[in-house]
Amino acid sequence: MGKITGFLEFKRENESYEAPEKRIENYKEFTVPLKEENLKDQGARCMDCGIPFCHSGCPLGNLIPDFNDKVYKGKWKEAAEILHKTNNFPEFTGRLCPAPCEEACVLGINEDPVTIENIEKNIIETAFNEGWIVANPPKIRTQKTVAVIGSGPAGLAAAQQLNRAGHSVTVFERDEKVGGLLRYGIPDFKMEKTVIDRRVAVLEEEGIIFKTNAHVGKNIDANKLKDDFDAVVLCGGATVRRNIPIPGADLKGVTQAMDFLKLNNQYVDGLVDFKDVISAKGKDIIVIGGGDTGSDCIGTSNRHGATSVTNFEILSKPSEGRPANQPWPYWPMKLKTTSSHQEGVERFFSISTKEFIGDKKGNLTGLKTVEVEWIFTPGERPQLKEVPNTEKDWKCDIALLALGFTGAEKTLADQFGLKMDFRTNIEATTKDYKTNVPGVFAAGDMRRGQSLIVWAISEGRQAAHHIDTYLMGESCLPLKDDNDLPRV
């Protein structure tokens, strides 16, 4: 695959970024694409490794060496066809996936891995630009109906697959626009929402019906939905946010990251005025949580014009390289410096927030922290220990809680009569994605807990296969890397 000596001839080359001082003036994507010849060289680096471990690194089982080879040879349309065999939405994963495939790349054992994610993004952007992405509605309808609850990546993938099988699919979305956290959670500077809109337009043309402002369990009765459709698949995500149960947590200014990010998405979309957002302008911001959501808060705060942005992470600072106990091809917990970090932030590790401090009017004015250390004992869970005499006060106007999610909302489970597991996810296994209620399935973060976009798409696709089998006795839909076969 690729050029036999390509990995020896060409070094890894990533897309460049606009300068931080320029890109924080707006909410546009700011990557500078590589020229086509450079992209071909990157595809040429894909070595004839024999066993492509990138396949196992990718939850979708993308046929990575195959599309790399097509890019190297300039056969972009064929590359797009190969990519779409396993991935419904490479325009999402090509921008937002942390690329576990690259960490599993054989070349990555002793060199920089192939730029798989960037190649993927350029394949799909070329396909859209050339007009190759067109609606492909099914030739035959089965007269079976399926309700998909949630229009994030899992819901959209399940909907498209089930529609391809000939079923009539309706997607219910509680927000005013389709996309789930892709639209209301991911900042526009990481993915502009026109990327969602153009794909949804194709899905609508294929026959999928989208109903927005349709919150199942609130303004739509779950039992009626179950009666009206032959099958229901729950793809509503893990939306219960984690809090910090410490003094002062109820002060004005202690804010959930997703509230902060969603309002900003709506502002960029023209749905609300800037006066309605939670503004970081001229304020001292502390982001608690060192993951991707925390990074998104940092980038957004800098675009608002924050006076200062500080980031706390309770875990120890990761190593720059792959840790010894996380060998290739496993996913390594390395220090991650994102484009938002580069735009301006002071980061602190091994630090825990003890108390939020406020004024007499109930406004947040600061917080107290303590340094911590982790004690590791073989065979036991790591223990968190405070370091004596390390307490510190911090000035803070807004504390953004980017602490992840604890599970699915209980309201929907109660209305459908569904069992939940000990992590408050909807109980269903990857064997068939069935819940305890006949005809009701679950996929994505609602089933597995907070996870990656690539896992959500994978689960949506696999759940669709099992739903199709439930409805028809057998399925024409793939589980992993089989070709999509239309029902005839």
Short mmCIF file of C-alpha atoms in Angstrom, two decimals:
data_model
loop_
_atom_site.label_atom_id
_atom_site.label_comp_id
_atom_site.label_asym_id
_atom_site.label_seq_id
_atom_site.Cartn_x
_atom_site.Cartn_y
_atom_site.Cartn_z
CA MET A 1 0.00 0.00 0.00
CA GLY A 2 1.22 3.49 -0.75
CA LYS A 3 4.75 3.73 -2.12
CA ILE A 4 7.03 0.87 -1.12
CA THR A 5 9.78 3.27 -0.01
CA GLY A 6 7.47 6.16 0.82
CA PHE A 7 7.90 5.92 4.59
CA LEU A 8 11.66 6.29 4.04
CA GLU A 9 11.39 9.21 1.62
CA PHE A 10 8.73 11.42 3.22
CA LYS A 11 8.38 12.80 6.71
CA ARG A 12 5.03 13.26 8.43
CA GLU A 13 3.50 16.61 7.50
CA ASN A 14 0.46 18.02 9.27
CA GLU A 15 -1.88 20.81 8.32
CA SER A 16 -0.71 24.16 9.63
CA TYR A 17 -2.81 26.65 11.60
CA GLU A 18 -3.48 30.33 11.24
CA ALA A 19 -1.63 32.36 13.87
CA PRO A 20 -3.36 32.32 17.29
CA GLU A 21 -3.75 36.10 17.41
CA LYS A 22 -5.60 35.98 14.09
CA ARG A 23 -7.77 32.92 14.58
CA ILE A 24 -9.18 33.94 17.97
CA GLU A 25 -10.83 36.93 16.31
CA ASN A 26 -13.58 34.67 14.92
CA TYR A 27 -15.15 31.22 15.18
CA LYS A 28 -14.13 29.87 11.78
CA GLU A 29 -12.07 26.72 11.22
CA PHE A 30 -8.44 27.79 10.97
CA THR A 31 -6.50 24.88 9.51
CA VAL A 32 -4.48 25.51 6.35
CA PRO A 33 -4.88 22.50 4.01
CA LEU A 34 -1.90 20.78 2.45
CA LYS A 35 -1.48 20.87 -1.30
CA GLU A 36 -2.60 17.79 -3.21
CA GLU A 37 0.96 16.69 -3.95
CA ASN A 38 1.83 16.86 -0.26
CA LEU A 39 -1.23 14.78 0.56
CA LYS A 40 -0.18 12.18 -1.98
CA ASP A 41 3.22 12.02 -0.28
CA GLN A 42 1.49 11.47 3.07
CA GLY A 43 -0.55 8.64 1.53
CA ALA A 44 2.70 7.23 0.13
CA ARG A 45 4.04 6.86 3.69
CA CYS A 46 1.55 4.03 4.34
CA MET A 47 3.93 1.08 4.36
CA ASP A 48 3.30 -2.49 3.26
CA CYS A 49 3.21 -3.56 6.90
CA GLY A 50 1.58 -6.96 6.38
CA ILE A 51 -0.82 -6.69 9.31
CA PRO A 52 -2.42 -3.20 9.40
CA PHE A 53 -2.90 -2.63 13.12
CA CYS A 54 -4.61 0.67 12.27
CA HIS A 55 -7.68 -1.48 11.48
CA SER A 56 -7.88 -2.67 15.07
CA GLY A 57 -7.13 0.81 16.39
CA CYS A 58 -10.16 2.20 14.55
CA PRO A 59 -13.54 1.30 16.15
CA LEU A 60 -15.10 1.50 12.68
CA GLY A 61 -12.58 -0.87 11.11
CA ASN A 62 -11.81 1.68 8.40
CA LEU A 63 -9.92 0.25 5.41
CA ILE A 64 -7.05 2.65 5.98
CA PRO A 65 -4.23 1.23 3.81
CA ASP A 66 -6.69 0.93 0.93
CA PHE A 67 -7.72 4.59 0.89
CA ASN A 68 -4.17 5.75 1.61
CA ASP A 69 -3.07 3.89 -1.52
CA LYS A 70 -5.79 5.53 -3.61
CA VAL A 71 -4.77 8.99 -2.37
CA TYR A 72 -1.13 8.28 -3.23
CA LYS A 73 -2.24 7.32 -6.75
CA GLY A 74 -4.54 10.35 -7.07
CA LYS A 75 -7.70 8.21 -7.25
CA TRP A 76 -9.75 10.37 -4.92
CA LYS A 77 -13.19 9.12 -5.93
CA GLU A 78 -12.18 5.53 -5.28
CA ALA A 79 -10.71 6.60 -1.94
CA ALA A 80 -14.05 8.19 -1.01
CA GLU A 81 -15.93 5.01 -1.92
CA ILE A 82 -13.62 2.92 0.25
CA LEU A 83 -13.92 5.36 3.15
CA HIS A 84 -17.72 5.34 3.02
CA LYS A 85 -17.86 1.55 3.19
CA THR A 86 -17.20 1.72 6.92
CA ASN A 87 -17.76 5.36 7.93
CA ASN A 88 -20.98 7.26 7.29
CA PHE A 89 -19.54 10.61 8.31
CA PRO A 90 -15.79 10.97 7.72
CA GLU A 91 -16.22 14.75 7.70
CA PHE A 92 -16.92 14.49 11.45
CA THR A 93 -14.24 11.99 12.40
CA GLY A 94 -11.69 13.64 10.09
CA ARG A 95 -11.98 16.77 12.21
CA LEU A 96 -12.81 15.55 15.70
CA CYS A 97 -11.53 12.02 16.25
CA PRO A 98 -8.42 11.64 18.48
CA ALA A 99 -7.19 9.14 15.87
CA PRO A 100 -6.55 5.90 17.78
CA CYS A 101 -5.72 4.48 14.33
CA GLU A 102 -2.58 6.60 14.22
CA GLU A 103 -1.40 5.37 17.62
CA ALA A 104 -1.80 1.82 16.28
CA CYS A 105 0.02 2.57 13.00
CA VAL A 106 2.94 0.15 12.49
CA LEU A 107 5.13 2.99 11.24
CA GLY A 108 4.52 4.67 14.62
CA ILE A 109 6.61 2.06 16.41
CA ASN A 110 9.80 3.99 15.68
CA GLU A 111 8.73 6.88 13.39
CA ASP A 112 5.91 9.40 13.19
CA PRO A 113 2.73 7.56 12.11
CA VAL A 114 0.82 8.19 8.90
CA THR A 115 -1.46 11.25 9.00
CA ILE A 116 -4.56 9.05 8.68
CA GLU A 117 -7.07 11.51 10.13
CA ASN A 118 -6.01 14.39 7.90
CA ILE A 119 -6.03 12.18 4.81
CA GLU A 120 -9.55 11.08 5.76
CA LYS A 121 -10.73 14.70 6.05
CA ASN A 122 -9.25 15.62 2.70
CA ILE A 123 -10.85 12.64 1.00
CA ILE A 124 -14.34 13.62 2.11
CA GLU A 125 -13.83 17.33 1.44
CA THR A 126 -12.66 16.48 -2.08
CA ALA A 127 -15.72 14.26 -2.51
CA PHE A 128 -18.11 17.05 -1.48
CA ASN A 129 -16.29 19.63 -3.60
CA GLU A 130 -16.43 17.37 -6.65
CA GLY A 131 -20.13 16.64 -6.18
CA TRP A 132 -19.63 12.92 -5.53
CA ILE A 133 -21.71 12.94 -2.32
CA VAL A 134 -25.28 12.62 -3.53
CA ALA A 135 -28.47 11.16 -2.10
CA ASN A 136 -28.92 7.46 -2.67
CA PRO A 137 -32.44 6.57 -1.49
CA PRO A 138 -33.41 2.90 -1.26
CA LYS A 139 -35.11 1.40 -4.29
CA ILE A 140 -37.58 -0.62 -2.18
CA ARG A 141 -39.36 0.28 1.06
CA THR A 142 -40.08 -2.45 3.60
CA GLN A 143 -43.14 -0.72 5.14
CA LYS A 144 -41.39 -0.98 8.51
CA THR A 145 -40.99 2.17 10.62
CA VAL A 146 -38.18 3.06 13.01
CA ALA A 147 -37.91 5.94 15.47
CA VAL A 148 -34.40 7.18 16.26
CA ILE A 149 -34.16 9.29 19.42
CA GLY A 150 -31.20 11.64 19.24
CA SER A 151 -29.47 13.12 16.21
CA GLY A 152 -25.85 12.93 17.31
CA PRO A 153 -23.37 10.72 15.43
CA ALA A 154 -24.87 7.45 16.75
CA GLY A 155 -28.42 8.47 15.84
CA LEU A 156 -27.47 9.77 12.40
CA ALA A 157 -25.46 6.64 11.59
CA ALA A 158 -28.26 4.32 12.73
CA ALA A 159 -30.80 6.38 10.76
CA GLN A 160 -28.83 6.30 7.52
CA GLN A 161 -28.14 2.58 7.75
CA LEU A 162 -31.76 1.70 8.52
CA ASN A 163 -32.97 3.95 5.72
CA ARG A 164 -30.57 2.21 3.33
CA ALA A 165 -32.21 -1.08 4.30
CA GLY A 166 -35.54 0.34 3.14
CA HIS A 167 -37.17 1.18 6.45
CA SER A 168 -38.99 4.48 7.02
CA VAL A 169 -36.93 6.37 9.60
CA THR A 170 -37.91 9.35 11.74
CA VAL A 171 -35.27 11.06 13.91
CA PHE A 172 -36.44 12.94 17.01
CA GLU A 173 -34.15 15.72 18.27
CA ARG A 174 -34.91 17.72 21.40
CA ASP A 175 -32.97 20.82 20.29
CA GLU A 176 -33.95 23.25 17.55
CA LYS A 177 -31.43 21.86 15.07
CA VAL A 178 -30.04 18.43 14.20
CA GLY A 179 -26.59 17.29 15.31
CA GLY A 180 -26.59 16.65 19.06
CA LEU A 181 -23.23 17.49 20.64
CA LEU A 182 -21.75 17.92 17.17
CA ARG A 183 -23.85 21.09 16.92
CA TYR A 184 -24.28 22.10 20.55
CA GLY A 185 -21.03 21.25 22.29
CA ILE A 186 -18.29 21.18 19.65
CA PRO A 187 -17.09 24.76 19.01
CA ASP A 188 -17.47 26.10 15.49
CA PHE A 189 -13.72 26.71 15.25
CA LYS A 190 -13.26 22.93 15.43
CA MET A 191 -16.12 22.15 13.06
CA GLU A 192 -18.30 24.72 11.34
CA LYS A 193 -21.95 23.73 11.41
CA THR A 194 -22.32 23.92 7.63
CA VAL A 195 -20.49 20.59 7.72
CA ILE A 196 -23.49 19.09 9.54
CA ASP A 197 -26.05 20.92 7.42
CA ARG A 198 -24.76 19.64 4.08
CA ARG A 199 -24.82 16.04 5.31
CA VAL A 200 -28.30 16.36 6.85
CA ALA A 201 -29.55 17.73 3.52
CA VAL A 202 -28.35 14.50 1.85
CA LEU A 203 -30.02 12.37 4.53
CA GLU A 204 -33.31 14.23 4.08
CA GLU A 205 -33.13 13.75 0.33
CA GLU A 206 -32.64 10.03 0.97
CA GLY A 207 -35.96 10.00 2.81
CA ILE A 208 -35.12 10.37 6.49
CA ILE A 209 -37.56 12.57 8.42
CA PHE A 210 -36.17 14.89 11.11
CA LYS A 211 -38.35 16.30 13.87
CA THR A 212 -36.68 18.99 16.00
CA ASN A 213 -37.83 20.49 19.30
CA ALA A 214 -39.12 16.96 19.89
CA HIS A 215 -38.03 15.95 23.38
CA VAL A 216 -39.13 12.36 23.90
CA GLY A 217 -40.13 11.92 27.51
CA LYS A 218 -41.26 15.52 27.82
CA ASN A 219 -43.29 16.91 24.92
CA ILE A 220 -43.51 13.52 23.18
CA ASP A 221 -44.85 10.48 25.04
CA ALA A 222 -42.46 7.55 24.94
CA ASN A 223 -45.18 4.90 25.08
CA LYS A 224 -47.05 6.42 22.14
CA LEU A 225 -43.79 6.42 20.20
CA LYS A 226 -43.35 2.73 20.98
CA ASP A 227 -46.88 2.04 19.74
CA ASP A 228 -46.51 4.09 16.55
CA PHE A 229 -43.21 2.56 15.35
CA ASP A 230 -42.06 -0.99 14.70
CA ALA A 231 -38.75 -0.33 16.44
CA VAL A 232 -37.18 2.43 18.52
CA VAL A 233 -33.44 3.06 18.93
CA LEU A 234 -32.21 5.30 21.74
CA CYS A 235 -29.18 7.39 20.80
CA GLY A 236 -29.69 10.30 23.19
CA GLY A 237 -26.16 10.35 24.58
CA ALA A 238 -24.76 10.46 28.11
CA THR A 239 -26.03 13.87 29.13
CA VAL A 240 -26.00 13.88 32.95
CA ARG A 241 -23.14 16.20 33.85
CA ARG A 242 -20.72 15.59 36.68
CA ASN A 243 -20.62 18.17 39.48
CA ILE A 244 -18.17 19.01 42.26
CA PRO A 245 -19.87 18.48 45.65
CA ILE A 246 -17.89 21.12 47.55
CA PRO A 247 -18.84 24.30 49.44
CA GLY A 248 -19.88 27.18 47.18
CA ALA A 249 -20.90 24.97 44.24
CA ASP A 250 -24.19 26.88 43.99
CA LEU A 251 -22.56 30.31 43.54
CA LYS A 252 -23.36 32.31 40.42
CA GLY A 253 -20.37 31.82 38.14
CA VAL A 254 -19.88 28.12 38.82
CA THR A 255 -20.96 26.93 35.39
CA GLN A 256 -21.27 23.66 33.55
CA ALA A 257 -19.02 23.64 30.49
CA MET A 258 -21.79 22.37 28.22
CA ASP A 259 -24.05 25.30 29.15
CA PHE A 260 -21.22 27.67 28.28
CA LEU A 261 -20.41 25.95 24.98
CA LYS A 262 -24.01 25.42 23.84
CA LEU A 263 -24.94 29.07 24.28
CA ASN A 264 -21.88 30.08 22.31
CA ASN A 265 -22.82 27.68 19.50
CA GLN A 266 -26.27 29.27 19.43
CA TYR A 267 -24.72 32.75 19.38
CA VAL A 268 -22.48 31.88 16.41
CA ASP A 269 -25.54 30.44 14.67
CA GLY A 270 -27.45 33.69 15.21
CA LEU A 271 -30.04 32.09 17.49
CA VAL A 272 -29.18 34.25 20.53
CA ASP A 273 -27.46 37.60 21.10
CA PHE A 274 -24.04 37.83 22.72
CA LYS A 275 -25.69 39.40 25.77
CA ASP A 276 -27.43 36.05 26.30
CA VAL A 277 -24.26 33.94 26.37
CA ILE A 278 -22.16 33.23 29.44
CA SER A 279 -19.48 35.72 28.57
CA ALA A 280 -15.82 35.33 29.52
CA LYS A 281 -14.94 38.81 28.26
CA GLY A 282 -12.74 40.70 30.70
CA LYS A 283 -12.98 37.93 33.30
CA ASP A 284 -10.63 35.54 35.06
CA ILE A 285 -11.64 32.07 33.89
CA ILE A 286 -10.71 28.77 35.51
CA VAL A 287 -11.53 25.62 33.58
CA ILE A 288 -11.72 22.54 35.81
CA GLY A 289 -11.06 19.41 33.76
CA GLY A 290 -8.24 18.64 31.35
CA GLY A 291 -10.04 16.79 28.56
CA ASP A 292 -11.33 17.89 25.16
CA THR A 293 -14.31 19.74 26.65
CA GLY A 294 -11.96 21.71 28.87
CA SER A 295 -9.85 22.54 25.83
CA ASP A 296 -12.98 23.73 23.99
CA CYS A 297 -13.78 26.04 26.91
CA ILE A 298 -10.26 27.47 26.75
CA GLY A 299 -10.53 28.26 23.04
CA THR A 300 -13.97 29.81 23.47
CA SER A 301 -12.89 31.91 26.46
CA ASN A 302 -9.97 33.32 24.51
CA ARG A 303 -12.30 34.25 21.65
CA HIS A 304 -14.54 36.08 24.11
CA GLY A 305 -11.56 38.11 25.30
CA ALA A 306 -10.97 36.67 28.78
CA THR A 307 -8.48 38.48 31.00
CA SER A 308 -6.90 35.18 32.01
CA VAL A 309 -7.57 31.50 31.38
CA THR A 310 -6.35 28.81 33.78
CA ASN A 311 -6.84 25.06 33.52
CA PHE A 312 -6.89 22.57 36.42
CA GLU A 313 -6.45 18.81 36.06
CA ILE A 314 -6.64 16.51 39.07
CA LEU A 315 -4.53 13.83 37.39
CA SER A 316 -0.74 13.91 37.25
CA LYS A 317 0.92 15.50 34.25
CA PRO A 318 1.26 12.84 31.54
CA SER A 319 4.57 12.10 29.90
CA GLU A 320 5.49 13.63 26.55
CA GLY A 321 6.05 10.21 24.97
CA ARG A 322 4.35 6.84 25.19
CA PRO A 323 4.41 5.48 28.78
CA ALA A 324 6.22 2.19 29.30
CA ASN A 325 3.07 0.49 30.63
CA GLN A 326 1.06 1.44 27.51
CA PRO A 327 3.05 -0.15 24.67
CA TRP A 328 2.22 0.06 20.98
CA PRO A 329 -0.42 -0.50 19.59
CA TYR A 330 -2.46 0.46 22.67
CA TRP A 331 -3.81 3.96 23.14
CA PRO A 332 -1.25 5.91 25.22
CA MET A 333 -2.10 8.51 27.86
CA LYS A 334 0.35 11.16 26.67
CA LEU A 335 0.41 14.90 27.29
CA LYS A 336 -1.94 16.49 24.79
CA THR A 337 -1.44 20.09 23.73
CA THR A 338 -4.34 21.25 21.57
CA SER A 339 -4.69 24.29 19.32
CA SER A 340 -6.75 25.92 22.10
CA HIS A 341 -3.92 25.43 24.58
CA GLN A 342 -1.61 27.17 22.11
CA GLU A 343 -3.92 30.19 22.07
CA GLY A 344 -3.23 31.00 25.70
CA VAL A 345 -3.74 29.14 28.99
CA GLU A 346 -1.84 28.32 32.16
CA ARG A 347 -2.16 24.63 32.96
CA PHE A 348 -1.86 22.98 36.37
CA PHE A 349 -1.81 19.25 37.07
CA SER A 350 -2.26 17.28 40.31
CA ILE A 351 -4.53 19.97 41.72
CA SER A 352 -7.94 19.64 43.37
CA THR A 353 -10.55 22.32 44.00
CA LYS A 354 -11.63 22.39 47.66
CA GLU A 355 -14.05 25.32 47.85
CA PHE A 356 -15.67 28.04 45.74
CA ILE A 357 -15.61 31.50 47.31
CA GLY A 358 -18.26 34.16 46.76
CA ASP A 359 -19.36 37.64 47.81
CA LYS A 360 -22.45 38.61 49.80
CA LYS A 361 -24.54 38.70 46.60
CA GLY A 362 -23.77 35.07 45.81
CA ASN A 363 -21.31 35.78 43.00
CA LEU A 364 -18.21 33.67 42.54
CA THR A 365 -15.03 35.62 43.29
CA GLY A 366 -12.43 32.89 43.75
CA LEU A 367 -11.67 29.35 44.78
CA LYS A 368 -9.37 27.34 47.01
CA THR A 369 -7.23 24.45 45.83
CA VAL A 370 -4.82 21.90 47.21
CA GLU A 371 -2.10 19.93 45.47
CA VAL A 372 -2.60 16.16 45.36
CA GLU A 373 -0.60 13.06 44.65
CA TRP A 374 -1.67 9.62 43.49
CA ILE A 375 -0.59 6.55 45.44
CA PHE A 376 -0.34 3.40 43.33
CA THR A 377 -0.40 -0.01 45.03
CA PRO A 378 -0.31 -3.19 42.91
CA GLY A 379 -3.72 -4.86 42.81
CA GLU A 380 -5.54 -1.86 44.28
CA ARG A 381 -7.27 1.21 42.93
CA PRO A 382 -5.10 4.36 42.89
CA GLN A 383 -5.55 6.46 46.02
CA LEU A 384 -5.74 10.27 45.97
CA LYS A 385 -3.86 12.02 48.76
CA GLU A 386 -3.69 15.73 49.52
CA VAL A 387 -0.24 17.25 49.90
CA PRO A 388 -0.01 19.09 53.25
CA ASN A 389 0.51 22.87 53.29
CA THR A 390 -0.25 23.33 49.58
CA GLU A 391 -3.58 25.20 49.87
CA LYS A 392 -3.89 28.20 47.58
CA ASP A 393 -6.49 30.89 46.81
CA TRP A 394 -7.25 31.86 43.21
CA LYS A 395 -9.12 34.83 41.78
CA CYS A 396 -11.95 33.56 39.59
CA ASP A 397 -15.03 35.13 38.00
CA ILE A 398 -16.26 32.04 36.15
CA ALA A 399 -15.38 28.42 36.93
CA LEU A 400 -16.22 26.13 34.04
CA LEU A 401 -16.84 22.51 35.06
CA ALA A 402 -15.56 20.27 32.26
CA LEU A 403 -15.77 17.06 34.26
CA GLY A 404 -17.50 14.73 31.85
CA PHE A 405 -20.82 12.92 32.12
CA THR A 406 -22.10 10.26 34.49
CA GLY A 407 -24.71 8.58 32.27
CA ALA A 408 -28.07 8.87 30.55
CA GLU A 409 -31.08 10.81 31.78
CA LYS A 410 -33.38 8.65 33.90
CA THR A 411 -36.63 10.19 32.60
CA LEU A 412 -36.50 8.38 29.27
CA ALA A 413 -35.60 5.07 30.89
CA ASP A 414 -38.53 5.39 33.31
CA GLN A 415 -41.05 6.17 30.56
CA PHE A 416 -39.95 3.21 28.44
CA GLY A 417 -39.51 0.94 31.46
CA LEU A 418 -35.86 0.32 30.68
CA LYS A 419 -33.21 -1.18 32.93
CA MET A 420 -30.07 0.85 33.59
CA ASP A 421 -26.67 -0.48 34.57
CA PHE A 422 -24.63 0.53 37.60
CA ARG A 423 -23.21 3.49 35.65
CA THR A 424 -26.74 4.72 34.82
CA ASN A 425 -26.42 3.82 31.13
CA ILE A 426 -29.26 2.09 29.28
CA GLU A 427 -28.66 -1.64 29.70
CA ALA A 428 -27.98 -3.34 26.35
CA THR A 429 -25.07 -5.39 25.06
CA THR A 430 -23.15 -5.31 21.79
CA LYS A 431 -24.52 -8.78 21.06
CA ASP A 432 -27.73 -7.27 19.66
CA TYR A 433 -28.15 -3.79 21.25
CA LYS A 434 -31.54 -4.87 22.62
CA THR A 435 -32.88 -3.41 25.85
CA ASN A 436 -35.16 -5.32 28.21
CA VAL A 437 -38.18 -3.88 26.34
CA PRO A 438 -38.99 -5.69 23.05
CA GLY A 439 -38.50 -3.49 20.02
CA VAL A 440 -36.42 -0.90 21.89
CA PHE A 441 -32.67 -0.71 21.24
CA ALA A 442 -29.87 1.53 22.54
CA ALA A 443 -26.57 2.65 21.00
CA GLY A 444 -23.80 5.18 21.42
CA ASP A 445 -23.02 7.05 24.62
CA MET A 446 -26.52 6.31 25.99
CA ARG A 447 -25.53 2.63 26.07
CA ARG A 448 -21.75 2.64 26.55
CA GLY A 449 -21.28 5.89 28.49
CA GLN A 450 -19.27 8.96 27.53
CA SER A 451 -17.04 8.03 24.61
CA LEU A 452 -15.70 9.06 21.21
CA ILE A 453 -17.51 10.15 18.06
CA VAL A 454 -15.97 7.24 16.18
CA TRP A 455 -17.42 4.80 18.72
CA ALA A 456 -20.84 6.45 18.42
CA ILE A 457 -20.88 6.00 14.64
CA SER A 458 -19.69 2.41 15.01
CA GLU A 459 -22.43 1.58 17.51
CA GLY A 460 -25.09 3.30 15.40
CA ARG A 461 -24.09 1.17 12.42
CA GLN A 462 -23.97 -2.08 14.37
CA ALA A 463 -27.28 -1.40 16.13
CA ALA A 464 -28.88 -0.78 12.73
CA HIS A 465 -27.77 -4.25 11.60
CA HIS A 466 -29.47 -5.87 14.59
CA ILE A 467 -32.61 -3.74 14.28
CA ASP A 468 -32.86 -4.71 10.62
CA THR A 469 -32.55 -8.38 11.65
CA TYR A 470 -35.26 -7.89 14.30
CA LEU A 471 -37.61 -6.39 11.71
CA MET A 472 -36.86 -8.66 8.74
CA GLY A 473 -35.43 -11.90 10.15
CA GLU A 474 -32.07 -11.23 8.51
CA SER A 475 -30.03 -8.16 7.62
CA CYS A 476 -28.45 -6.77 4.48
CA LEU A 477 -26.50 -4.24 6.57
CA PRO A 478 -22.81 -4.72 7.50
CA LEU A 479 -21.41 -5.02 10.98
CA LYS A 480 -17.86 -3.94 10.20
CA ASP A 481 -16.19 -3.76 6.80
CA ASP A 482 -18.62 -5.65 4.59
CA ASN A 483 -20.00 -3.82 1.59
CA ASP A 484 -23.39 -2.15 2.05
CA LEU A 485 -25.86 -4.32 0.16
CA PRO A 486 -29.21 -2.74 -0.77
CA ARG A 487 -32.29 -4.88 -0.12
CA VAL A 488 -33.64 -6.19 -3.45
#
